[in-house]
Amino acid sequence: MWKTFAFPLLALLSATTSAYVNPIECTSGICNNAHDPALIRRDDGTYFRFSTGGSTAGAIPIFTAKAINGPWSAAGTVLPSGSNINRYNGAKKFDLWAPDVSKVGDTYYLYYSMSQAFGVNNSTIGVATSKTLETGSWTDLGESGVSSTAGKSSYNAIDGNLVFDGTDYYLSFGSFWNDLYTVKMANPPKKVASGSTSKQIAYVPTGSHSQEASYVYKYGSYYYLFFSVGQCCDYINNPAAKGAEYKIQACRASSVTGPYTDKSGTSCTSGGGTTVLESHDWVYGPGGQGVYSDPSLGPVLYYHYVDTRIGYGDGQKKIGINKLTFSSGWPVVV
Ligand SMILES: *[C@@H]1O[C@H](CO)[C@@H](O)[C@H](O)[C@H]1NC(C)=O
Ligand SMILES: *[C@@H]1O[C@H](CO)[C@@H](O)[C@H](O)[C@H]1NC(C)=O
């Protein structure tokens, strides 16, 4: 029996363990302009996705589709007049990053980042609300109270993500420096809860501390902290060393505020992190991810990636979606 079945079984094992499953591919409509995506489905079945970026024509592009794999159409922007946050002499009011969208009661909350410059830890997280997700429906509430100033804060206040633990709202955030933090928000989550302090939930002590784009997702009895590690951007002018490009890792904890550990038991404030998705086949540098509980597919991991068959430009990055299973206790793309 062994001799008969050994070869096909080994072939099957190596086929399923050596590579990652390809994304549910977007093949029509607008698949790119997907950097740091946020994905949500409205009750009428329309999918909305949001991404980093803006111009004087508006900040944070919106794309809509009738199905999760598209075709996606451009549907305006979240803040057509830019953010009303009055920092950096207004120079960054259209340059908003890393949207995060969730529904709280009957209202959608979208958190966005504004930074003095790429790689500078003077930053703030703003919030806008809408009842419909459509362009023209958003009210900019301005600063959430999560912000950082070089020399005063230990983190860079970008890449916010809202999670509810059944009692309270928390916003996780962070990028490089001392990496990822979480802070309790007021209810409704328009501002930081008064008197709450930020707690570090993940940190890579070595190298450039490249860890960002936190996303906390509750599944079963655990909170799963997803984050991106490595070089996010600019692959054309500044190619990443092999393996140094973006990839997606996860940790888990029984409480939203941690302590988080990886699959091997390493503390995630000591460099822990279990890889969920990295470059494979024609997918390169996946990251900026989130997790969405799709009514028909169940939990899906959504992210941006370079399609190596198309090009490595930041604007060429495509939306990637994979179903996720947690059957082993850890997230696995299927
Ligand atoms: C960050 O903000 C501080 C305080 O306003 C300022 O002194 C510093 O020059 C800023 N950093 C950069 C790189 O712009
Ligand atoms: C912010 O960045 C500056 C410049 O890299 C650094 O000197 C400072 O320590 C950072 N802030 C903190 C507290 O991490």
mmCIF file of C-alpha atoms and ligand atoms in Angstrom:
data_model
loop_
_atom_site.group_PDB
_atom_site.id
_atom_site.type_symbol
_atom_site.label_atom_id
_atom_site.label_comp_id
_atom_site.label_asym_id
_atom_site.label_seq_id
_atom_site.Cartn_x
_atom_site.Cartn_y
_atom_site.Cartn_z
ATOM 1 C CA MET A 1 0.000 0.000 0.000
ATOM 2 C CA TRP A 2 2.732 2.412 0.950
ATOM 3 C CA LYS A 3 4.642 1.742 -2.237
ATOM 4 C CA THR A 4 1.533 2.173 -4.322
ATOM 5 C CA PHE A 5 0.452 5.405 -2.723
ATOM 6 C CA ALA A 6 3.705 6.992 -1.595
ATOM 7 C CA PHE A 7 4.537 8.768 -4.816
ATOM 8 C CA PRO A 8 1.187 10.435 -5.533
ATOM 9 C CA LEU A 9 0.759 11.300 -1.854
ATOM 10 C CA LEU A 10 4.156 12.996 -1.689
ATOM 11 C CA ALA A 11 3.430 14.820 -4.928
ATOM 12 C CA LEU A 12 0.140 16.030 -3.487
ATOM 13 C CA LEU A 13 1.773 17.105 -0.217
ATOM 14 C CA SER A 14 4.486 19.058 -1.953
ATOM 15 C CA ALA A 15 1.940 20.683 -4.250
ATOM 16 C CA THR A 16 -0.155 21.839 -1.310
ATOM 17 C CA THR A 17 2.632 22.852 1.057
ATOM 18 C CA SER A 18 5.188 24.537 -1.184
ATOM 19 C CA ALA A 19 3.025 27.285 -2.638
ATOM 20 C CA TYR A 20 0.157 29.571 -1.739
ATOM 21 C CA VAL A 21 -3.230 29.457 -3.396
ATOM 22 C CA ASN A 22 -3.610 32.119 -6.070
ATOM 23 C CA PRO A 23 -6.001 34.999 -5.346
ATOM 24 C CA ILE A 24 -9.618 35.161 -6.476
ATOM 25 C CA GLU A 25 -8.489 37.175 -9.430
ATOM 26 C CA CYS A 26 -9.846 40.502 -10.531
ATOM 27 C CA THR A 27 -9.828 40.252 -14.318
ATOM 28 C CA SER A 28 -12.118 43.023 -15.500
ATOM 29 C CA GLY A 29 -12.886 46.617 -14.620
ATOM 30 C CA ILE A 30 -10.420 48.528 -12.438
ATOM 31 C CA CYS A 31 -8.234 45.974 -10.635
ATOM 32 C CA ASN A 32 -5.337 48.312 -9.844
ATOM 33 C CA ASN A 33 -5.093 51.515 -7.766
ATOM 34 C CA ALA A 34 -5.508 49.191 -4.809
ATOM 35 C CA HIS A 35 -2.738 50.224 -2.407
ATOM 36 C CA ASP A 36 -3.636 49.494 1.253
ATOM 37 C CA PRO A 37 -7.192 48.448 0.389
ATOM 38 C CA ALA A 38 -10.287 48.358 2.583
ATOM 39 C CA LEU A 39 -13.148 46.089 1.527
ATOM 40 C CA ILE A 40 -16.770 45.943 2.672
ATOM 41 C CA ARG A 41 -20.116 44.754 1.260
ATOM 42 C CA ARG A 42 -23.187 46.912 1.690
ATOM 43 C CA ASP A 43 -26.469 45.202 2.630
ATOM 44 C CA ASP A 44 -27.781 45.596 -0.947
ATOM 45 C CA GLY A 45 -24.916 43.364 -2.137
ATOM 46 C CA THR A 46 -22.680 46.099 -3.574
ATOM 47 C CA TYR A 47 -18.999 45.712 -2.705
ATOM 48 C CA PHE A 48 -17.000 48.846 -1.959
ATOM 49 C CA ARG A 49 -13.246 49.099 -1.891
ATOM 50 C CA PHE A 50 -11.143 52.058 -0.858
ATOM 51 C CA SER A 51 -7.423 52.685 -1.205
ATOM 52 C CA THR A 52 -4.548 55.025 -0.445
ATOM 53 C CA GLY A 53 -4.193 58.171 -2.476
ATOM 54 C CA GLY A 54 -5.671 61.336 -3.745
ATOM 55 C CA SER A 55 -5.241 64.416 -5.862
ATOM 56 C CA THR A 56 -6.929 67.794 -5.875
ATOM 57 C CA ALA A 57 -9.852 65.917 -7.465
ATOM 58 C CA GLY A 58 -10.435 64.177 -4.120
ATOM 59 C CA ALA A 59 -8.868 61.880 -1.537
ATOM 60 C CA ILE A 60 -9.263 58.131 -1.047
ATOM 61 C CA PRO A 61 -10.669 56.588 -4.202
ATOM 62 C CA ILE A 62 -13.828 54.466 -4.055
ATOM 63 C CA PHE A 63 -14.483 51.502 -6.362
ATOM 64 C CA THR A 64 -17.689 49.489 -6.436
ATOM 65 C CA ALA A 65 -18.681 46.093 -7.848
ATOM 66 C CA LYS A 66 -21.655 43.743 -7.826
ATOM 67 C CA ALA A 67 -19.388 40.749 -7.119
ATOM 68 C CA ILE A 68 -16.256 40.339 -5.041
ATOM 69 C CA ASN A 69 -14.140 39.544 -8.121
ATOM 70 C CA GLY A 70 -15.449 42.569 -10.029
ATOM 71 C CA PRO A 71 -15.791 44.142 -12.445
ATOM 72 C CA TRP A 72 -14.844 47.174 -10.298
ATOM 73 C CA SER A 73 -15.867 50.678 -11.383
ATOM 74 C CA ALA A 74 -14.528 54.016 -10.147
ATOM 75 C CA ALA A 75 -17.133 55.667 -7.913
ATOM 76 C CA GLY A 76 -15.580 58.959 -6.840
ATOM 77 C CA THR A 77 -13.696 59.649 -3.618
ATOM 78 C CA VAL A 78 -14.396 59.724 0.116
ATOM 79 C CA LEU A 79 -13.275 63.328 0.650
ATOM 80 C CA PRO A 80 -13.663 65.326 -2.592
ATOM 81 C CA SER A 81 -12.328 68.468 -0.844
ATOM 82 C CA GLY A 82 -9.622 66.603 1.069
ATOM 83 C CA SER A 83 -9.335 66.254 4.827
ATOM 84 C CA ASN A 84 -10.177 69.183 7.059
ATOM 85 C CA ILE A 85 -7.311 68.241 9.411
ATOM 86 C CA ASN A 86 -5.295 71.404 9.839
ATOM 87 C CA ARG A 87 -1.710 70.098 9.976
ATOM 88 C CA TYR A 88 1.386 70.474 7.819
ATOM 89 C CA ASN A 89 0.076 73.780 6.392
ATOM 90 C CA GLY A 90 -2.686 71.887 4.598
ATOM 91 C CA ALA A 91 -0.117 70.398 2.224
ATOM 92 C CA LYS A 92 -1.330 66.858 2.928
ATOM 93 C CA LYS A 93 -5.092 67.337 2.858
ATOM 94 C CA PHE A 94 -5.451 65.191 -0.283
ATOM 95 C CA ASP A 95 -2.545 62.834 0.457
ATOM 96 C CA LEU A 96 -4.425 60.355 2.668
ATOM 97 C CA TRP A 97 -3.347 56.775 3.254
ATOM 98 C CA ALA A 98 -4.495 53.354 4.344
ATOM 99 C CA PRO A 99 -8.280 53.595 4.717
ATOM 100 C CA ASP A 100 -10.020 51.224 7.150
ATOM 101 C CA VAL A 101 -13.791 50.800 6.967
ATOM 102 C CA SER A 102 -16.253 49.182 9.343
ATOM 103 C CA LYS A 103 -19.921 49.459 10.223
ATOM 104 C CA VAL A 104 -20.893 50.636 13.701
ATOM 105 C CA GLY A 105 -24.660 50.523 14.218
ATOM 106 C CA ASP A 106 -26.111 52.104 11.079
ATOM 107 C CA THR A 107 -22.988 54.148 10.305
ATOM 108 C CA TYR A 108 -19.802 53.348 8.399
ATOM 109 C CA TYR A 109 -16.561 54.616 9.946
ATOM 110 C CA LEU A 110 -13.540 55.198 7.739
ATOM 111 C CA TYR A 111 -10.178 55.879 9.390
ATOM 112 C CA TYR A 112 -7.412 57.393 7.286
ATOM 113 C CA SER A 113 -3.826 58.484 7.845
ATOM 114 C CA MET A 114 -2.161 61.820 7.215
ATOM 115 C CA SER A 115 1.603 62.068 7.602
ATOM 116 C CA GLN A 116 4.053 64.939 7.221
ATOM 117 C CA ALA A 117 6.011 62.770 4.772
ATOM 118 C CA PHE A 118 6.681 59.146 3.866
ATOM 119 C CA GLY A 119 8.949 57.681 6.543
ATOM 120 C CA VAL A 120 8.428 60.577 8.976
ATOM 121 C CA ASN A 121 6.776 59.902 12.350
ATOM 122 C CA ASN A 122 4.761 63.141 12.459
ATOM 123 C CA SER A 123 1.358 61.693 11.646
ATOM 124 C CA THR A 124 -2.289 61.587 12.600
ATOM 125 C CA ILE A 125 -5.297 59.335 12.066
ATOM 126 C CA GLY A 126 -8.529 60.982 10.939
ATOM 127 C CA VAL A 127 -12.044 59.588 10.720
ATOM 128 C CA ALA A 128 -15.009 60.138 8.416
ATOM 129 C CA THR A 129 -18.537 58.699 8.619
ATOM 130 C CA SER A 130 -21.274 57.821 6.140
ATOM 131 C CA LYS A 131 -24.603 55.999 6.100
ATOM 132 C CA THR A 132 -24.204 54.713 2.528
ATOM 133 C CA LEU A 133 -20.453 54.496 1.650
ATOM 134 C CA GLU A 134 -21.086 56.527 -1.527
ATOM 135 C CA THR A 135 -19.089 59.525 -2.662
ATOM 136 C CA GLY A 136 -20.770 62.722 -1.446
ATOM 137 C CA SER A 137 -22.160 60.997 1.661
ATOM 138 C CA TRP A 138 -19.064 61.263 3.877
ATOM 139 C CA THR A 139 -18.711 63.649 6.810
ATOM 140 C CA ASP A 140 -15.114 64.308 7.804
ATOM 141 C CA LEU A 141 -14.844 64.361 11.605
ATOM 142 C CA GLY A 142 -11.142 65.227 11.411
ATOM 143 C CA GLU A 143 -8.625 64.021 13.989
ATOM 144 C CA SER A 144 -9.422 60.898 16.019
ATOM 145 C CA GLY A 145 -6.934 61.892 18.703
ATOM 146 C CA VAL A 146 -4.436 59.194 17.659
ATOM 147 C CA SER A 147 -1.431 61.161 16.480
ATOM 148 C CA SER A 148 2.338 61.198 16.773
ATOM 149 C CA THR A 149 4.981 63.871 16.918
ATOM 150 C CA ALA A 150 8.650 63.079 16.421
ATOM 151 C CA GLY A 151 10.454 62.998 19.741
ATOM 152 C CA LYS A 152 7.210 62.838 21.773
ATOM 153 C CA SER A 153 5.522 59.598 20.768
ATOM 154 C CA SER A 154 7.080 56.168 20.498
ATOM 155 C CA TYR A 155 5.049 55.252 17.412
ATOM 156 C CA ASN A 156 4.051 56.523 13.997
ATOM 157 C CA ALA A 157 0.280 57.113 14.041
ATOM 158 C CA ILE A 158 -0.766 55.695 10.679
ATOM 159 C CA ASP A 159 -2.613 52.575 9.441
ATOM 160 C CA GLY A 160 -5.520 52.630 11.918
ATOM 161 C CA ASN A 161 -7.889 49.659 12.213
ATOM 162 C CA LEU A 162 -11.030 49.495 14.350
ATOM 163 C CA VAL A 163 -12.055 46.362 16.250
ATOM 164 C CA PHE A 164 -14.857 45.737 18.780
ATOM 165 C CA ASP A 165 -14.206 43.291 21.613
ATOM 166 C CA GLY A 166 -17.857 42.961 22.617
ATOM 167 C CA THR A 167 -17.571 45.780 25.160
ATOM 168 C CA ASP A 168 -15.240 48.428 23.779
ATOM 169 C CA TYR A 169 -13.794 49.697 20.531
ATOM 170 C CA TYR A 170 -10.032 49.656 19.978
ATOM 171 C CA LEU A 171 -7.939 51.207 17.249
ATOM 172 C CA SER A 172 -4.703 49.427 16.359
ATOM 173 C CA PHE A 173 -2.115 51.403 14.424
ATOM 174 C CA GLY A 174 1.610 51.893 13.885
ATOM 175 C CA SER A 175 4.410 51.679 11.391
ATOM 176 C CA PHE A 176 8.134 51.193 12.042
ATOM 177 C CA TRP A 177 9.824 52.869 15.068
ATOM 178 C CA ASN A 178 8.243 50.959 17.979
ATOM 179 C CA ASP A 179 5.786 49.242 15.612
ATOM 180 C CA LEU A 180 2.202 48.311 16.486
ATOM 181 C CA TYR A 181 -0.038 49.704 19.233
ATOM 182 C CA THR A 182 -3.665 49.620 20.277
ATOM 183 C CA VAL A 183 -5.754 52.233 22.099
ATOM 184 C CA LYS A 184 -9.285 52.201 23.479
ATOM 185 C CA MET A 185 -11.755 54.388 21.617
ATOM 186 C CA ALA A 186 -14.871 56.154 22.845
ATOM 187 C CA ASN A 187 -18.306 54.734 21.940
ATOM 188 C CA PRO A 188 -19.191 55.645 19.206
ATOM 189 C CA PRO A 189 -15.547 55.508 18.067
ATOM 190 C CA LYS A 190 -15.083 59.059 16.846
ATOM 191 C CA LYS A 191 -12.261 59.814 19.291
ATOM 192 C CA VAL A 192 -9.840 58.102 21.612
ATOM 193 C CA ALA A 193 -11.528 57.254 24.946
ATOM 194 C CA SER A 194 -10.617 59.898 27.473
ATOM 195 C CA GLY A 195 -7.744 58.858 29.708
ATOM 196 C CA SER A 196 -6.795 55.802 27.623
ATOM 197 C CA THR A 197 -3.152 55.150 26.809
ATOM 198 C CA SER A 198 -1.688 53.283 23.860
ATOM 199 C CA LYS A 199 -0.271 49.808 24.420
ATOM 200 C CA GLN A 200 2.371 48.162 22.249
ATOM 201 C CA ILE A 201 1.106 44.866 20.776
ATOM 202 C CA ALA A 202 3.866 43.936 18.311
ATOM 203 C CA TYR A 203 7.473 44.903 17.744
ATOM 204 C CA VAL A 204 10.435 43.656 15.736
ATOM 205 C CA PRO A 205 13.493 44.608 17.799
ATOM 206 C CA THR A 206 15.935 44.155 14.917
ATOM 207 C CA GLY A 207 16.719 45.936 11.650
ATOM 208 C CA SER A 208 14.499 48.811 10.576
ATOM 209 C CA HIS A 209 11.545 47.507 12.668
ATOM 210 C CA SER A 210 9.585 47.116 9.443
ATOM 211 C CA GLN A 211 6.109 46.224 10.625
ATOM 212 C CA GLU A 212 2.883 48.088 9.818
ATOM 213 C CA ALA A 213 -0.706 47.872 8.554
ATOM 214 C CA SER A 214 -2.136 46.148 11.620
ATOM 215 C CA TYR A 215 -5.564 44.534 11.335
ATOM 216 C CA VAL A 216 -7.213 42.733 14.252
ATOM 217 C CA TYR A 217 -9.862 40.128 13.420
ATOM 218 C CA LYS A 218 -11.794 38.096 15.961
ATOM 219 C CA TYR A 219 -12.375 34.470 15.076
ATOM 220 C CA GLY A 220 -13.598 31.889 17.572
ATOM 221 C CA SER A 221 -12.002 32.661 20.901
ATOM 222 C CA TYR A 222 -8.956 34.479 19.503
ATOM 223 C CA TYR A 223 -8.048 37.920 18.265
ATOM 224 C CA TYR A 224 -5.799 37.556 15.231
ATOM 225 C CA LEU A 225 -3.412 40.420 14.584
ATOM 226 C CA PHE A 226 -2.434 40.602 10.915
ATOM 227 C CA PHE A 227 0.354 42.932 9.816
ATOM 228 C CA SER A 228 2.691 43.614 6.905
ATOM 229 C CA VAL A 229 6.447 43.180 7.149
ATOM 230 C CA GLY A 230 9.154 44.416 4.778
ATOM 231 C CA GLN A 231 9.375 46.970 1.983
ATOM 232 C CA CYS A 232 5.957 48.134 0.811
ATOM 233 C CA CYS A 233 6.670 50.354 -2.123
ATOM 234 C CA ASP A 234 8.800 51.867 -4.842
ATOM 235 C CA TYR A 235 9.993 48.520 -6.240
ATOM 236 C CA ILE A 236 10.890 50.080 -9.601
ATOM 237 C CA ASN A 237 13.314 52.756 -8.327
ATOM 238 C CA ASN A 238 14.363 50.883 -5.231
ATOM 239 C CA PRO A 239 14.120 47.114 -5.793
ATOM 240 C CA ALA A 240 13.788 45.032 -2.618
ATOM 241 C CA ALA A 241 16.355 42.334 -1.828
ATOM 242 C CA LYS A 242 14.905 38.864 -2.355
ATOM 243 C CA GLY A 243 12.537 38.114 0.536
ATOM 244 C CA ALA A 244 12.674 41.727 1.822
ATOM 245 C CA GLU A 245 9.523 42.757 -0.048
ATOM 246 C CA TYR A 246 6.143 43.039 1.713
ATOM 247 C CA LYS A 247 4.569 39.923 3.194
ATOM 248 C CA ILE A 248 1.705 39.243 5.574
ATOM 249 C CA GLN A 249 2.123 37.742 9.033
ATOM 250 C CA ALA A 250 -0.191 37.062 11.970
ATOM 251 C CA CYS A 251 -0.151 36.630 15.737
ATOM 252 C CA ARG A 252 -2.995 35.779 18.090
ATOM 253 C CA ALA A 253 -4.172 36.564 21.606
ATOM 254 C CA SER A 254 -7.130 35.867 23.883
ATOM 255 C CA SER A 255 -7.568 39.575 24.571
ATOM 256 C CA VAL A 256 -7.638 42.367 22.011
ATOM 257 C CA THR A 257 -4.857 44.162 23.892
ATOM 258 C CA GLY A 258 -2.628 41.060 23.920
ATOM 259 C CA PRO A 259 -0.271 39.527 24.781
ATOM 260 C CA TYR A 260 0.040 38.313 21.160
ATOM 261 C CA THR A 261 2.157 35.282 20.252
ATOM 262 C CA ASP A 262 2.909 33.524 16.982
ATOM 263 C CA LYS A 263 2.412 29.841 16.088
ATOM 264 C CA SER A 264 5.790 28.871 17.558
ATOM 265 C CA GLY A 265 4.933 30.620 20.827
ATOM 266 C CA THR A 266 7.255 33.584 20.270
ATOM 267 C CA SER A 267 5.998 36.821 21.747
ATOM 268 C CA CYS A 268 4.991 39.288 19.056
ATOM 269 C CA THR A 269 6.555 42.140 21.004
ATOM 270 C CA SER A 270 9.841 40.208 20.600
ATOM 271 C CA GLY A 271 9.741 39.778 16.845
ATOM 272 C CA GLY A 272 7.185 36.955 16.566
ATOM 273 C CA GLY A 273 4.974 36.584 13.492
ATOM 274 C CA THR A 274 3.684 33.599 11.498
ATOM 275 C CA THR A 275 3.662 34.129 7.744
ATOM 276 C CA VAL A 276 0.215 33.967 6.162
ATOM 277 C CA LEU A 277 1.071 35.087 2.622
ATOM 278 C CA GLU A 278 4.235 36.093 0.765
ATOM 279 C CA SER A 279 5.422 36.360 -2.840
ATOM 280 C CA HIS A 280 4.532 33.293 -4.925
ATOM 281 C CA ASP A 281 3.827 32.521 -8.569
ATOM 282 C CA TRP A 282 2.947 35.909 -10.181
ATOM 283 C CA VAL A 283 2.006 37.480 -6.827
ATOM 284 C CA TYR A 284 4.765 39.745 -5.450
ATOM 285 C CA GLY A 285 4.897 41.754 -2.216
ATOM 286 C CA PRO A 286 1.371 41.165 -0.856
ATOM 287 C CA GLY A 287 0.431 43.460 2.054
ATOM 288 C CA GLY A 288 -1.642 46.353 3.349
ATOM 289 C CA GLN A 289 -4.154 43.632 4.182
ATOM 290 C CA GLY A 290 -7.415 43.321 6.057
ATOM 291 C CA VAL A 291 -9.923 40.564 6.761
ATOM 292 C CA TYR A 292 -13.600 40.744 5.891
ATOM 293 C CA SER A 293 -16.390 38.330 6.870
ATOM 294 C CA ASP A 294 -18.087 37.915 3.539
ATOM 295 C CA PRO A 295 -21.701 36.703 3.831
ATOM 296 C CA SER A 296 -21.173 33.993 1.206
ATOM 297 C CA LEU A 297 -17.425 33.219 1.249
ATOM 298 C CA GLY A 298 -16.805 33.552 4.997
ATOM 299 C CA PRO A 299 -13.569 35.241 6.134
ATOM 300 C CA VAL A 300 -11.487 36.602 3.246
ATOM 301 C CA LEU A 301 -8.018 38.135 3.319
ATOM 302 C CA TYR A 302 -7.812 41.171 1.052
ATOM 303 C CA TYR A 303 -4.570 42.914 0.190
ATOM 304 C CA HIS A 304 -2.655 44.632 -2.571
ATOM 305 C CA TYR A 305 0.036 42.901 -4.588
ATOM 306 C CA VAL A 306 2.243 43.388 -7.605
ATOM 307 C CA ASP A 307 1.142 41.178 -10.502
ATOM 308 C CA THR A 308 4.549 40.382 -11.992
ATOM 309 C CA ARG A 309 2.890 39.763 -15.382
ATOM 310 C CA ILE A 310 1.815 43.436 -15.416
ATOM 311 C CA GLY A 311 4.293 45.685 -13.597
ATOM 312 C CA TYR A 312 5.895 46.731 -10.318
ATOM 313 C CA GLY A 313 4.601 50.337 -10.119
ATOM 314 C CA ASP A 314 2.785 51.396 -6.954
ATOM 315 C CA GLY A 315 -0.251 52.467 -9.019
ATOM 316 C CA GLN A 316 -0.255 49.096 -10.786
ATOM 317 C CA LYS A 317 -0.790 47.142 -7.589
ATOM 318 C CA LYS A 318 -3.861 44.958 -7.818
ATOM 319 C CA ILE A 319 -6.545 43.972 -5.350
ATOM 320 C CA GLY A 320 -6.002 40.403 -4.123
ATOM 321 C CA ILE A 321 -8.569 38.308 -2.262
ATOM 322 C CA ASN A 322 -8.225 34.831 -0.787
ATOM 323 C CA LYS A 323 -10.583 32.810 1.354
ATOM 324 C CA LEU A 324 -9.166 32.173 4.816
ATOM 325 C CA THR A 325 -9.574 29.142 7.031
ATOM 326 C CA PHE A 326 -8.816 29.136 10.754
ATOM 327 C CA SER A 327 -9.427 25.402 11.181
ATOM 328 C CA SER A 328 -5.894 24.816 12.511
ATOM 329 C CA GLY A 329 -6.214 27.733 14.922
ATOM 330 C CA TRP A 330 -4.119 29.858 12.559
ATOM 331 C CA PRO A 331 -5.130 31.729 9.400
ATOM 332 C CA VAL A 332 -4.368 29.848 6.169
ATOM 333 C CA VAL A 333 -5.237 31.103 2.673
ATOM 334 C CA VAL A 334 -7.280 28.598 0.658
HETATM 335 C C1 LIG B 1 8.031 66.752 13.107
HETATM 336 O O1 LIG B 1 7.366 67.645 13.972
HETATM 337 C C2 LIG B 1 8.246 68.310 14.872
HETATM 338 C C3 LIG B 1 7.403 69.068 15.859
HETATM 339 O O2 LIG B 1 6.467 69.882 15.187
HETATM 340 C C4 LIG B 1 9.194 69.183 14.069
HETATM 341 O O3 LIG B 1 10.110 69.819 14.951
HETATM 342 C C5 LIG B 1 9.970 68.318 13.086
HETATM 343 O O4 LIG B 1 10.756 69.126 12.257
HETATM 344 C C6 LIG B 1 9.037 67.477 12.250
HETATM 345 N N1 LIG B 1 9.816 66.495 11.485
HETATM 346 C C7 LIG B 1 9.948 66.520 10.153
HETATM 347 C C8 LIG B 1 10.903 65.515 9.591
HETATM 348 O O5 LIG B 1 9.344 67.276 9.432
HETATM 349 C C1 LIG B 2 10.733 59.887 15.295
HETATM 350 O O1 LIG B 2 11.694 59.914 14.278
HETATM 351 C C2 LIG B 2 12.857 60.613 14.599
HETATM 352 C C3 LIG B 2 13.700 60.662 13.348
HETATM 353 O O2 LIG B 2 13.930 59.354 12.864
HETATM 354 C C4 LIG B 2 13.557 59.927 15.755
HETATM 355 O O3 LIG B 2 14.704 60.658 16.137
HETATM 356 C C5 LIG B 2 12.605 59.854 16.922
HETATM 357 O O4 LIG B 2 13.194 59.099 17.956
HETATM 358 C C6 LIG B 2 11.311 59.213 16.505
HETATM 359 N N1 LIG B 2 10.383 59.239 17.591
HETATM 360 C C7 LIG B 2 10.256 58.233 18.387
HETATM 361 C C8 LIG B 2 10.051 58.612 19.820
HETATM 362 O O5 LIG B 2 10.291 57.074 18.046
#
